[in-house]
Amino acid sequence: MAVSNKIEKALEGASWVRKMFEEGDRLKRIHGPENVFDFTLGNPILEPPDEFFEELRSVANNPVPGMSRYMSNPGYEDTRKRIADMLSGETRLPFTEEQIIMSTGAAGGLNITLKSILDPGDEVITPSPYFVEYRFYVDNHGGTLKLVETRDDFSLDLGAMDEAIGQKTKAVLINSPNNPTGVVYSKESLMELGEILRRKSEQFGKTIFLLCDEAYKKLVYDDVKLPDVFSVYDTCIAVNSHSKDLSIPGERIGYVAISPLCEGKEELADAMAFCLRTLGFVNAPALMQRLVGRLTNVSVDISGYQEKRDLFYGALVDFGYSVVKPMGAFYLFPRCPADDDVAFVRALQAKNILTVPGSGFGRPGHMRIAYCVEKWVIEASLEGFKELAKEYGT
Ligand SMILES: Cc1ncc(COP(=O)(O)O)c(C=O)c1O
């Protein structure tokens, strides 16, 4: 093998999402795409909002000299200032452009953040089920990911978090709205988490970071309000992305926001700028920075996602599946009617329905369904879900 042992091992354990997506591709070639119902990937189906294309045309038609040159690593100052102003409005905290670092999506943002704070052997705690790439992101920078199970309704188990945080803990990484469960953590639970982090930081004589992956920040449904994470704990870093709210994952743009209340925030921002450079990102894409700075108040119309959630959730519950109703993002994470989630996912696959076993997200006995697909795909799949529910006697 030409590649390193470590990567060889990682490749062998290729993610379930990737495996099932490839399986879907194979089935589509055999049966035709109209006969395969693929819920494996969180790839947004919506087109970017009109405003995105208007700004894109405007920039293309009015190029300014030097607009594609190297820039300072954290990104254009005016874009960062607009984001800082937006966050100040949302949080009533005095954000400035100094605390905003433009990144190549949330993935890039998480990597520069983790590289900036981790020393070899440091632990990062995350509630499980979890976004599996975290394991690799943390490992990239010498850390170890430690999982703490959430409760049955996927809310935070604060007692378990409290117990898990120890001398080696450098950060707690949360993701709300959550991939894969769609759960939004309550304000009360986050306040309590803040309390725990303050107490533990004092106990261990070090600062433990709260890292908030807010890739789905604007995808919340009904009257759910996403709590302001900066109000629960001072040593807080939020990582944001426009992959989902502007439906532009291929453009790789997002940002990291360091709380203005965070001790050492200047040093952290410098570290992140350095890590952007040395990880080889150098800076976030220039053209996208120009656009998103002008689109801070714009997002895709999420009513279509909500409609799909309602349709899918309602049908699965009718068929007897046990499902926690998602409050945001675009995933359902039902319990499988059998303990063996892999076998159940295979049974669905036999009906040309592609989902991902919960085992792939740290919670066996469940499956993840990404409903960011055309409505007909959901409608056409329902009979298969119903038949299997009957077969398994839900
Ligand atoms: C929870 C979570 N975090 C981060 C990412 C990475 O997003 P981005 O495209 O912004 O890098 C994803 C992508 O699906 C995600 O689900």
mmCIF file of C-alpha atoms and ligand atoms in Angstrom:
data_model
loop_
_atom_site.group_PDB
_atom_site.id
_atom_site.type_symbol
_atom_site.label_atom_id
_atom_site.label_comp_id
_atom_site.label_asym_id
_atom_site.label_seq_id
_atom_site.Cartn_x
_atom_site.Cartn_y
_atom_site.Cartn_z
ATOM 1 C CA MET A 1 0.000 0.000 0.000
ATOM 2 C CA ALA A 2 1.349 3.433 -0.926
ATOM 3 C CA VAL A 3 -0.556 5.309 1.744
ATOM 4 C CA SER A 4 0.229 5.526 5.452
ATOM 5 C CA ASN A 5 -0.941 2.767 7.791
ATOM 6 C CA LYS A 6 -3.115 5.254 9.604
ATOM 7 C CA ILE A 7 -4.957 6.414 6.501
ATOM 8 C CA GLU A 8 -5.168 2.862 5.191
ATOM 9 C CA LYS A 9 -6.991 1.923 8.388
ATOM 10 C CA ALA A 10 -9.253 4.958 8.163
ATOM 11 C CA LEU A 11 -10.115 4.098 4.559
ATOM 12 C CA GLU A 12 -10.973 0.519 5.490
ATOM 13 C CA GLY A 13 -13.464 1.816 8.013
ATOM 14 C CA ALA A 14 -14.995 4.074 5.325
ATOM 15 C CA SER A 15 -18.001 5.861 6.714
ATOM 16 C CA TRP A 16 -21.418 4.249 6.505
ATOM 17 C CA VAL A 17 -22.721 7.387 4.796
ATOM 18 C CA ARG A 18 -20.220 6.942 1.982
ATOM 19 C CA LYS A 19 -20.854 3.168 1.740
ATOM 20 C CA MET A 20 -24.614 3.578 1.493
ATOM 21 C CA PHE A 21 -24.308 6.487 -0.928
ATOM 22 C CA GLU A 22 -22.176 4.311 -3.223
ATOM 23 C CA GLU A 23 -24.692 1.494 -2.869
ATOM 24 C CA GLY A 24 -27.393 3.948 -3.956
ATOM 25 C CA ASP A 25 -25.383 4.895 -7.017
ATOM 26 C CA ARG A 26 -25.045 1.232 -7.957
ATOM 27 C CA LEU A 27 -28.773 0.623 -7.546
ATOM 28 C CA LYS A 28 -29.618 3.727 -9.594
ATOM 29 C CA ARG A 29 -27.546 2.367 -12.488
ATOM 30 C CA ILE A 30 -29.402 -0.956 -12.325
ATOM 31 C CA HIS A 31 -32.977 0.185 -11.651
ATOM 32 C CA GLY A 32 -32.972 3.799 -12.904
ATOM 33 C CA PRO A 33 -32.805 6.844 -10.618
ATOM 34 C CA GLU A 34 -36.585 7.144 -10.486
ATOM 35 C CA ASN A 35 -36.819 3.770 -8.722
ATOM 36 C CA VAL A 36 -34.237 4.325 -5.999
ATOM 37 C CA PHE A 37 -35.002 6.408 -2.897
ATOM 38 C CA ASP A 38 -31.764 7.761 -1.590
ATOM 39 C CA PHE A 39 -31.702 9.366 1.878
ATOM 40 C CA THR A 40 -27.996 8.918 2.540
ATOM 41 C CA LEU A 41 -26.422 12.332 1.983
ATOM 42 C CA GLY A 42 -26.988 15.686 3.642
ATOM 43 C CA ASN A 43 -26.602 17.480 0.320
ATOM 44 C CA PRO A 44 -29.106 20.371 0.224
ATOM 45 C CA ILE A 45 -31.673 20.023 -2.542
ATOM 46 C CA LEU A 46 -32.674 23.707 -2.592
ATOM 47 C CA GLU A 47 -31.090 26.119 -5.034
ATOM 48 C CA PRO A 48 -29.332 29.143 -3.503
ATOM 49 C CA PRO A 49 -31.620 32.167 -2.943
ATOM 50 C CA ASP A 50 -32.095 34.703 -5.799
ATOM 51 C CA GLU A 51 -30.121 37.269 -3.811
ATOM 52 C CA PHE A 52 -27.057 35.025 -4.039
ATOM 53 C CA PHE A 53 -27.171 35.038 -7.843
ATOM 54 C CA GLU A 54 -27.886 38.790 -7.947
ATOM 55 C CA GLU A 55 -24.791 39.486 -5.864
ATOM 56 C CA LEU A 56 -22.780 37.007 -7.929
ATOM 57 C CA ARG A 57 -23.771 38.806 -11.147
ATOM 58 C CA SER A 58 -23.091 42.165 -9.568
ATOM 59 C CA VAL A 59 -19.555 41.175 -8.549
ATOM 60 C CA ALA A 60 -18.875 39.530 -11.922
ATOM 61 C CA ASN A 61 -20.104 42.607 -13.796
ATOM 62 C CA ASN A 62 -18.216 45.070 -11.641
ATOM 63 C CA PRO A 63 -14.854 43.494 -10.941
ATOM 64 C CA VAL A 64 -12.550 45.516 -8.743
ATOM 65 C CA PRO A 65 -8.774 45.408 -9.179
ATOM 66 C CA GLY A 66 -7.085 42.787 -7.043
ATOM 67 C CA MET A 67 -10.272 41.013 -6.117
ATOM 68 C CA SER A 68 -8.710 37.596 -6.585
ATOM 69 C CA ARG A 69 -5.353 38.241 -4.957
ATOM 70 C CA TYR A 70 -4.026 36.842 -1.694
ATOM 71 C CA MET A 71 -5.476 38.604 1.312
ATOM 72 C CA SER A 72 -4.842 38.596 5.036
ATOM 73 C CA ASN A 73 -5.495 35.048 6.293
ATOM 74 C CA PRO A 74 -8.626 35.740 8.392
ATOM 75 C CA GLY A 75 -10.373 37.259 5.360
ATOM 76 C CA TYR A 76 -11.776 40.545 4.110
ATOM 77 C CA GLU A 77 -12.254 43.051 6.886
ATOM 78 C CA ASP A 78 -15.569 44.430 5.604
ATOM 79 C CA THR A 79 -17.107 40.926 5.379
ATOM 80 C CA ARG A 80 -15.924 40.086 8.879
ATOM 81 C CA LYS A 81 -17.247 43.406 10.142
ATOM 82 C CA ARG A 82 -20.690 42.742 8.677
ATOM 83 C CA ILE A 83 -20.758 39.312 10.331
ATOM 84 C CA ALA A 84 -19.572 40.826 13.617
ATOM 85 C CA ASP A 85 -22.355 43.441 13.423
ATOM 86 C CA MET A 86 -24.925 40.724 12.782
ATOM 87 C CA LEU A 87 -23.688 38.711 15.767
ATOM 88 C CA SER A 88 -23.629 41.803 17.983
ATOM 89 C CA GLY A 89 -27.274 42.379 17.043
ATOM 90 C CA GLU A 90 -28.181 38.772 17.834
ATOM 91 C CA THR A 91 -26.239 38.429 21.081
ATOM 92 C CA ARG A 92 -25.882 42.021 22.369
ATOM 93 C CA LEU A 93 -22.166 41.285 22.774
ATOM 94 C CA PRO A 94 -19.566 43.665 21.320
ATOM 95 C CA PHE A 95 -18.301 41.489 18.448
ATOM 96 C CA THR A 96 -15.751 43.126 16.142
ATOM 97 C CA GLU A 97 -14.102 41.833 12.975
ATOM 98 C CA GLU A 98 -11.131 40.815 15.167
ATOM 99 C CA GLN A 99 -13.158 37.870 16.472
ATOM 100 C CA ILE A 100 -14.335 36.631 13.070
ATOM 101 C CA ILE A 101 -12.192 34.331 10.917
ATOM 102 C CA MET A 102 -13.529 33.374 7.509
ATOM 103 C CA SER A 103 -13.172 29.647 6.841
ATOM 104 C CA THR A 104 -13.701 27.036 4.181
ATOM 105 C CA GLY A 105 -17.073 25.937 5.548
ATOM 106 C CA ALA A 106 -17.684 24.523 9.005
ATOM 107 C CA ALA A 107 -15.272 21.668 8.254
ATOM 108 C CA GLY A 108 -12.405 24.101 7.704
ATOM 109 C CA GLY A 109 -13.560 26.200 10.667
ATOM 110 C CA LEU A 110 -13.556 23.211 13.009
ATOM 111 C CA ASN A 111 -10.106 22.153 11.841
ATOM 112 C CA ILE A 112 -8.482 25.547 12.387
ATOM 113 C CA THR A 113 -10.180 25.796 15.786
ATOM 114 C CA LEU A 114 -9.073 22.344 16.923
ATOM 115 C CA LYS A 115 -5.543 22.851 15.624
ATOM 116 C CA SER A 116 -5.374 26.147 17.499
ATOM 117 C CA ILE A 117 -6.319 24.710 20.874
ATOM 118 C CA LEU A 118 -5.274 21.044 21.026
ATOM 119 C CA ASP A 119 -2.075 19.593 22.412
ATOM 120 C CA PRO A 120 -1.256 15.907 21.922
ATOM 121 C CA GLY A 121 -3.398 13.758 24.216
ATOM 122 C CA ASP A 122 -6.063 16.404 24.827
ATOM 123 C CA GLU A 123 -9.622 15.144 24.849
ATOM 124 C CA VAL A 124 -12.611 16.636 23.094
ATOM 125 C CA ILE A 125 -15.965 15.523 24.428
ATOM 126 C CA THR A 126 -18.990 15.334 22.178
ATOM 127 C CA PRO A 127 -22.522 14.089 22.789
ATOM 128 C CA SER A 128 -23.385 10.948 20.829
ATOM 129 C CA PRO A 129 -24.930 10.223 18.323
ATOM 130 C CA TYR A 130 -22.569 12.579 16.551
ATOM 131 C CA PHE A 131 -21.253 13.827 13.208
ATOM 132 C CA VAL A 132 -18.644 11.158 12.457
ATOM 133 C CA GLU A 133 -16.126 13.457 10.825
ATOM 134 C CA TYR A 134 -15.429 14.885 14.305
ATOM 135 C CA ARG A 135 -13.352 11.812 15.059
ATOM 136 C CA PHE A 136 -11.031 12.578 12.151
ATOM 137 C CA TYR A 137 -10.959 16.333 12.741
ATOM 138 C CA VAL A 138 -9.900 15.842 16.369
ATOM 139 C CA ASP A 139 -7.379 13.164 15.421
ATOM 140 C CA ASN A 140 -5.931 15.470 12.731
ATOM 141 C CA HIS A 141 -4.615 17.661 15.524
ATOM 142 C CA GLY A 142 -3.423 15.046 18.014
ATOM 143 C CA GLY A 143 -6.541 14.969 20.155
ATOM 144 C CA THR A 144 -8.872 12.153 21.146
ATOM 145 C CA LEU A 145 -12.630 12.269 20.729
ATOM 146 C CA LYS A 146 -14.576 11.049 23.740
ATOM 147 C CA LEU A 147 -18.263 10.268 23.327
ATOM 148 C CA VAL A 148 -20.952 10.865 25.918
ATOM 149 C CA GLU A 149 -24.323 9.284 25.233
ATOM 150 C CA THR A 150 -27.339 11.566 25.063
ATOM 151 C CA ARG A 151 -30.680 10.517 26.555
ATOM 152 C CA ASP A 152 -33.257 8.511 24.573
ATOM 153 C CA ASP A 153 -34.747 11.762 23.226
ATOM 154 C CA PHE A 154 -31.186 12.855 22.262
ATOM 155 C CA SER A 155 -31.174 15.702 24.769
ATOM 156 C CA LEU A 156 -27.925 16.307 26.666
ATOM 157 C CA ASP A 157 -27.254 13.976 29.585
ATOM 158 C CA LEU A 158 -25.644 16.598 31.786
ATOM 159 C CA GLY A 159 -24.827 14.178 34.597
ATOM 160 C CA ALA A 160 -22.883 12.028 32.155
ATOM 161 C CA MET A 161 -21.172 15.099 30.664
ATOM 162 C CA ASP A 162 -20.197 16.261 34.145
ATOM 163 C CA GLU A 163 -18.690 12.869 34.904
ATOM 164 C CA ALA A 164 -16.850 12.653 31.581
ATOM 165 C CA ILE A 165 -15.075 16.008 31.823
ATOM 166 C CA GLY A 166 -11.664 15.474 33.376
ATOM 167 C CA GLN A 167 -8.117 16.753 33.558
ATOM 168 C CA LYS A 168 -7.485 15.935 29.899
ATOM 169 C CA THR A 169 -10.613 17.654 28.560
ATOM 170 C CA LYS A 170 -9.750 20.607 26.373
ATOM 171 C CA ALA A 171 -13.145 21.208 24.822
ATOM 172 C CA VAL A 172 -16.740 20.142 24.659
ATOM 173 C CA LEU A 173 -18.018 20.135 21.103
ATOM 174 C CA ILE A 174 -21.757 20.382 20.556
ATOM 175 C CA ASN A 175 -23.782 20.521 17.362
ATOM 176 C CA SER A 176 -27.237 22.036 17.508
ATOM 177 C CA PRO A 177 -29.410 21.717 15.427
ATOM 178 C CA ASN A 178 -27.910 18.280 15.374
ATOM 179 C CA ASN A 179 -26.757 15.976 12.644
ATOM 180 C CA PRO A 180 -27.939 13.145 12.795
ATOM 181 C CA THR A 181 -30.885 13.672 15.180
ATOM 182 C CA GLY A 182 -32.350 17.078 14.264
ATOM 183 C CA VAL A 183 -32.502 17.933 17.975
ATOM 184 C CA VAL A 184 -31.977 21.503 19.207
ATOM 185 C CA TYR A 185 -30.512 21.686 22.711
ATOM 186 C CA SER A 186 -32.622 23.736 25.120
ATOM 187 C CA LYS A 187 -31.474 27.003 26.643
ATOM 188 C CA GLU A 188 -31.757 25.445 30.125
ATOM 189 C CA SER A 189 -29.531 22.495 29.257
ATOM 190 C CA LEU A 190 -26.923 24.785 27.696
ATOM 191 C CA MET A 191 -26.966 27.075 30.742
ATOM 192 C CA GLU A 192 -26.356 24.048 32.929
ATOM 193 C CA LEU A 193 -23.562 22.906 30.607
ATOM 194 C CA GLY A 194 -22.037 26.384 30.987
ATOM 195 C CA GLU A 195 -22.191 25.988 34.765
ATOM 196 C CA ILE A 196 -20.481 22.597 34.581
ATOM 197 C CA LEU A 197 -17.733 23.986 32.331
ATOM 198 C CA ARG A 198 -17.087 26.907 34.691
ATOM 199 C CA ARG A 199 -16.896 24.556 37.673
ATOM 200 C CA LYS A 200 -14.668 22.029 35.886
ATOM 201 C CA SER A 201 -12.350 24.721 34.509
ATOM 202 C CA GLU A 202 -11.853 25.969 38.052
ATOM 203 C CA GLN A 203 -11.447 22.469 39.468
ATOM 204 C CA PHE A 204 -8.752 21.543 36.951
ATOM 205 C CA GLY A 205 -7.131 24.975 36.873
ATOM 206 C CA LYS A 206 -7.456 25.329 33.104
ATOM 207 C CA THR A 207 -9.864 26.716 30.570
ATOM 208 C CA ILE A 208 -12.179 24.254 28.897
ATOM 209 C CA PHE A 209 -13.613 25.489 25.610
ATOM 210 C CA LEU A 210 -17.200 25.219 24.478
ATOM 211 C CA LEU A 211 -17.141 24.667 20.711
ATOM 212 C CA CYS A 212 -20.480 25.031 18.960
ATOM 213 C CA ASP A 213 -20.899 23.654 15.471
ATOM 214 C CA GLU A 214 -23.757 25.760 14.112
ATOM 215 C CA ALA A 215 -23.723 24.487 10.534
ATOM 216 C CA TYR A 216 -27.540 24.242 10.668
ATOM 217 C CA LYS A 217 -28.109 27.444 12.638
ATOM 218 C CA LYS A 218 -30.814 28.852 10.357
ATOM 219 C CA LEU A 219 -32.611 25.552 9.801
ATOM 220 C CA VAL A 220 -34.989 25.498 12.774
ATOM 221 C CA TYR A 221 -38.688 24.794 12.534
ATOM 222 C CA ASP A 222 -41.975 25.773 14.156
ATOM 223 C CA ASP A 223 -41.513 28.198 17.011
ATOM 224 C CA VAL A 224 -38.199 26.716 18.137
ATOM 225 C CA LYS A 225 -35.643 29.396 18.915
ATOM 226 C CA LEU A 226 -31.994 28.427 18.772
ATOM 227 C CA PRO A 227 -30.422 29.484 22.098
ATOM 228 C CA ASP A 228 -27.580 31.993 21.944
ATOM 229 C CA VAL A 229 -24.546 29.916 22.905
ATOM 230 C CA PHE A 230 -22.406 32.959 23.662
ATOM 231 C CA SER A 231 -24.689 33.829 26.578
ATOM 232 C CA VAL A 232 -24.096 30.539 28.399
ATOM 233 C CA TYR A 233 -20.311 30.503 28.657
ATOM 234 C CA ASP A 234 -17.557 33.040 27.995
ATOM 235 C CA THR A 235 -14.932 30.681 26.559
ATOM 236 C CA CYS A 236 -17.128 29.914 23.611
ATOM 237 C CA ILE A 237 -16.292 29.532 19.922
ATOM 238 C CA ALA A 238 -19.033 29.087 17.318
ATOM 239 C CA VAL A 239 -18.337 27.604 13.919
ATOM 240 C CA ASN A 240 -20.735 28.555 11.189
ATOM 241 C CA SER A 241 -21.266 27.708 7.557
ATOM 242 C CA HIS A 242 -23.255 28.823 4.546
ATOM 243 C CA SER A 243 -23.399 25.307 3.114
ATOM 244 C CA LYS A 244 -26.942 24.814 4.345
ATOM 245 C CA ASP A 245 -28.437 28.264 4.935
ATOM 246 C CA LEU A 246 -27.466 29.505 1.450
ATOM 247 C CA SER A 247 -27.379 26.007 -0.082
ATOM 248 C CA ILE A 248 -23.804 26.438 -1.340
ATOM 249 C CA PRO A 249 -21.800 23.539 0.163
ATOM 250 C CA GLY A 250 -19.617 23.278 -2.914
ATOM 251 C CA GLU A 251 -18.439 26.879 -2.517
ATOM 252 C CA ARG A 252 -16.771 26.146 0.855
ATOM 253 C CA ILE A 253 -17.523 29.239 2.888
ATOM 254 C CA GLY A 254 -18.205 29.759 6.575
ATOM 255 C CA TYR A 255 -16.687 31.497 9.566
ATOM 256 C CA VAL A 256 -15.476 31.037 13.110
ATOM 257 C CA ALA A 257 -16.677 33.474 15.781
ATOM 258 C CA ILE A 258 -14.767 33.800 19.048
ATOM 259 C CA SER A 259 -16.741 35.236 21.939
ATOM 260 C CA PRO A 260 -15.748 38.834 22.758
ATOM 261 C CA LEU A 261 -15.835 37.654 26.392
ATOM 262 C CA CYS A 262 -13.270 34.901 25.784
ATOM 263 C CA GLU A 263 -9.996 35.393 27.618
ATOM 264 C CA GLY A 264 -7.093 35.378 25.171
ATOM 265 C CA LYS A 265 -9.336 36.026 22.187
ATOM 266 C CA GLU A 266 -6.647 37.997 20.313
ATOM 267 C CA GLU A 267 -4.142 35.170 20.674
ATOM 268 C CA LEU A 268 -6.771 32.666 19.551
ATOM 269 C CA ALA A 269 -7.605 34.709 16.460
ATOM 270 C CA ASP A 270 -3.897 34.914 15.610
ATOM 271 C CA ALA A 271 -3.591 31.150 16.088
ATOM 272 C CA MET A 272 -6.531 30.497 13.783
ATOM 273 C CA ALA A 273 -5.104 32.780 11.093
ATOM 274 C CA PHE A 274 -1.803 30.886 11.381
ATOM 275 C CA CYS A 275 -3.603 27.536 11.158
ATOM 276 C CA LEU A 276 -5.571 28.650 8.098
ATOM 277 C CA ARG A 277 -2.240 29.323 6.453
ATOM 278 C CA THR A 278 -0.330 26.271 7.606
ATOM 279 C CA LEU A 279 -3.127 23.766 7.041
ATOM 280 C CA GLY A 280 -3.023 24.964 3.465
ATOM 281 C CA PHE A 281 -6.389 26.732 3.282
ATOM 282 C CA VAL A 282 -4.489 30.078 3.300
ATOM 283 C CA ASN A 283 -7.797 31.961 3.284
ATOM 284 C CA ALA A 284 -11.460 31.263 2.569
ATOM 285 C CA PRO A 285 -12.492 31.722 -1.111
ATOM 286 C CA ALA A 286 -12.321 35.429 -1.996
ATOM 287 C CA LEU A 287 -15.377 35.600 -4.246
ATOM 288 C CA MET A 288 -17.576 33.854 -1.703
ATOM 289 C CA GLN A 289 -16.366 36.150 1.057
ATOM 290 C CA ARG A 290 -17.519 39.133 -1.007
ATOM 291 C CA LEU A 291 -20.939 37.595 -1.506
ATOM 292 C CA VAL A 292 -21.727 36.290 1.964
ATOM 293 C CA GLY A 293 -20.758 39.589 3.560
ATOM 294 C CA ARG A 294 -23.703 41.091 1.693
ATOM 295 C CA LEU A 295 -26.065 38.226 2.469
ATOM 296 C CA THR A 296 -25.976 38.088 6.262
ATOM 297 C CA ASN A 297 -29.764 38.515 6.397
ATOM 298 C CA VAL A 298 -30.551 36.067 3.607
ATOM 299 C CA SER A 299 -31.203 32.344 3.764
ATOM 300 C CA VAL A 300 -33.008 29.675 1.765
ATOM 301 C CA ASP A 301 -36.731 29.294 2.348
ATOM 302 C CA ILE A 302 -36.786 26.533 4.930
ATOM 303 C CA SER A 303 -40.549 25.976 4.683
ATOM 304 C CA GLY A 304 -39.906 23.281 2.051
ATOM 305 C CA TYR A 305 -37.685 21.358 4.480
ATOM 306 C CA GLN A 306 -40.265 21.733 7.229
ATOM 307 C CA GLU A 307 -42.987 20.416 4.937
ATOM 308 C CA LYS A 308 -40.846 17.369 4.141
ATOM 309 C CA ARG A 309 -40.084 16.804 7.806
ATOM 310 C CA ASP A 310 -43.804 16.914 8.607
ATOM 311 C CA LEU A 311 -44.706 14.556 5.773
ATOM 312 C CA PHE A 312 -41.983 12.020 6.600
ATOM 313 C CA TYR A 313 -42.243 12.213 10.375
ATOM 314 C CA GLY A 314 -46.055 11.938 10.304
ATOM 315 C CA ALA A 315 -45.968 8.911 7.997
ATOM 316 C CA LEU A 316 -43.285 7.055 9.973
ATOM 317 C CA VAL A 317 -45.140 7.598 13.239
ATOM 318 C CA ASP A 318 -48.356 6.371 11.579
ATOM 319 C CA PHE A 319 -46.554 3.211 10.480
ATOM 320 C CA GLY A 320 -45.486 2.593 14.078
ATOM 321 C CA TYR A 321 -41.865 3.783 14.018
ATOM 322 C CA SER A 322 -40.563 5.465 17.132
ATOM 323 C CA VAL A 323 -39.145 8.853 16.086
ATOM 324 C CA VAL A 324 -38.000 11.940 18.002
ATOM 325 C CA LYS A 325 -39.504 14.867 16.097
ATOM 326 C CA PRO A 326 -36.622 16.884 14.656
ATOM 327 C CA MET A 327 -36.610 20.575 15.555
ATOM 328 C CA GLY A 328 -34.068 21.556 12.927
ATOM 329 C CA ALA A 329 -31.518 20.476 10.273
ATOM 330 C CA PHE A 330 -32.820 17.973 7.697
ATOM 331 C CA TYR A 331 -32.428 14.556 9.273
ATOM 332 C CA LEU A 332 -34.719 12.041 10.960
ATOM 333 C CA PHE A 333 -33.156 9.498 13.309
ATOM 334 C CA PRO A 334 -35.852 6.871 13.994
ATOM 335 C CA ARG A 335 -35.417 3.777 16.082
ATOM 336 C CA CYS A 336 -35.271 0.688 13.852
ATOM 337 C CA PRO A 337 -37.982 -1.879 14.610
ATOM 338 C CA ALA A 338 -35.124 -4.386 15.069
ATOM 339 C CA ASP A 339 -32.048 -4.129 17.311
ATOM 340 C CA ASP A 340 -29.760 -4.857 14.392
ATOM 341 C CA ASP A 341 -29.804 -1.531 12.553
ATOM 342 C CA VAL A 342 -27.461 -2.771 9.827
ATOM 343 C CA ALA A 343 -29.813 -5.672 9.022
ATOM 344 C CA PHE A 344 -32.799 -3.331 8.979
ATOM 345 C CA VAL A 345 -31.043 -0.860 6.707
ATOM 346 C CA ARG A 346 -30.215 -3.801 4.403
ATOM 347 C CA ALA A 347 -33.904 -4.802 4.413
ATOM 348 C CA LEU A 348 -34.815 -1.249 3.359
ATOM 349 C CA GLN A 349 -32.124 -1.414 0.716
ATOM 350 C CA ALA A 350 -33.785 -4.504 -0.735
ATOM 351 C CA LYS A 351 -36.729 -2.161 -1.415
ATOM 352 C CA ASN A 352 -34.354 0.355 -3.022
ATOM 353 C CA ILE A 353 -34.564 2.650 0.011
ATOM 354 C CA LEU A 354 -31.158 3.924 1.142
ATOM 355 C CA THR A 355 -30.637 5.106 4.706
ATOM 356 C CA VAL A 356 -27.599 5.000 7.011
ATOM 357 C CA PRO A 357 -27.346 2.716 10.076
ATOM 358 C CA GLY A 358 -27.273 4.513 13.411
ATOM 359 C CA SER A 359 -24.109 2.522 14.239
ATOM 360 C CA GLY A 360 -22.336 4.845 11.833
ATOM 361 C CA PHE A 361 -23.172 7.757 14.159
ATOM 362 C CA GLY A 362 -22.488 5.990 17.451
ATOM 363 C CA ARG A 363 -26.074 4.905 18.174
ATOM 364 C CA PRO A 364 -26.964 1.389 17.001
ATOM 365 C CA GLY A 365 -30.629 0.412 16.730
ATOM 366 C CA HIS A 366 -31.414 3.585 14.770
ATOM 367 C CA MET A 367 -31.089 4.844 11.216
ATOM 368 C CA ARG A 368 -30.448 8.271 9.737
ATOM 369 C CA ILE A 369 -32.723 9.548 7.010
ATOM 370 C CA ALA A 370 -31.596 12.722 5.214
ATOM 371 C CA TYR A 371 -34.803 14.284 3.880
ATOM 372 C CA CYS A 372 -33.139 17.096 1.892
ATOM 373 C CA VAL A 373 -34.462 15.400 -1.259
ATOM 374 C CA GLU A 374 -37.272 16.019 -3.765
ATOM 375 C CA LYS A 375 -40.718 15.481 -2.251
ATOM 376 C CA TRP A 376 -41.532 12.661 -4.678
ATOM 377 C CA VAL A 377 -38.620 10.615 -3.318
ATOM 378 C CA ILE A 378 -40.171 10.701 0.153
ATOM 379 C CA GLU A 379 -43.666 9.954 -1.156
ATOM 380 C CA ALA A 380 -42.504 7.070 -3.316
ATOM 381 C CA SER A 381 -40.537 5.496 -0.457
ATOM 382 C CA LEU A 382 -43.339 5.466 2.095
ATOM 383 C CA GLU A 383 -44.912 2.191 0.949
ATOM 384 C CA GLY A 384 -41.573 0.432 1.522
ATOM 385 C CA PHE A 385 -41.236 1.849 5.054
ATOM 386 C CA LYS A 386 -44.834 0.783 5.737
ATOM 387 C CA GLU A 387 -44.333 -2.776 4.471
ATOM 388 C CA LEU A 388 -41.222 -3.263 6.569
ATOM 389 C CA ALA A 389 -42.895 -1.843 9.658
ATOM 390 C CA LYS A 390 -45.616 -4.490 9.187
ATOM 391 C CA GLU A 391 -43.089 -7.248 8.580
ATOM 392 C CA TYR A 392 -41.199 -6.323 11.744
ATOM 393 C CA GLY A 393 -44.450 -5.927 13.698
ATOM 394 C CA THR A 394 -44.025 -2.362 14.962
HETATM 395 C C1 LIG B 1 -22.724 18.741 11.822
HETATM 396 C C2 LIG B 1 -21.934 19.173 10.665
HETATM 397 N N1 LIG B 1 -20.837 19.915 10.873
HETATM 398 C C3 LIG B 1 -20.065 20.331 9.851
HETATM 399 C C4 LIG B 1 -20.376 19.997 8.554
HETATM 400 C C5 LIG B 1 -19.474 20.476 7.465
HETATM 401 O O1 LIG B 1 -20.114 21.482 6.771
HETATM 402 P P1 LIG B 1 -19.379 22.432 5.719
HETATM 403 O O2 LIG B 1 -19.919 22.084 4.380
HETATM 404 O O3 LIG B 1 -19.792 23.804 6.121
HETATM 405 O O4 LIG B 1 -17.940 22.218 5.844
HETATM 406 C C6 LIG B 1 -21.504 19.227 8.289
HETATM 407 C C7 LIG B 1 -21.840 18.833 6.914
HETATM 408 O O5 LIG B 1 -22.771 18.153 6.617
HETATM 409 C C8 LIG B 1 -22.304 18.812 9.367
HETATM 410 O O6 LIG B 1 -23.398 18.048 9.190
#
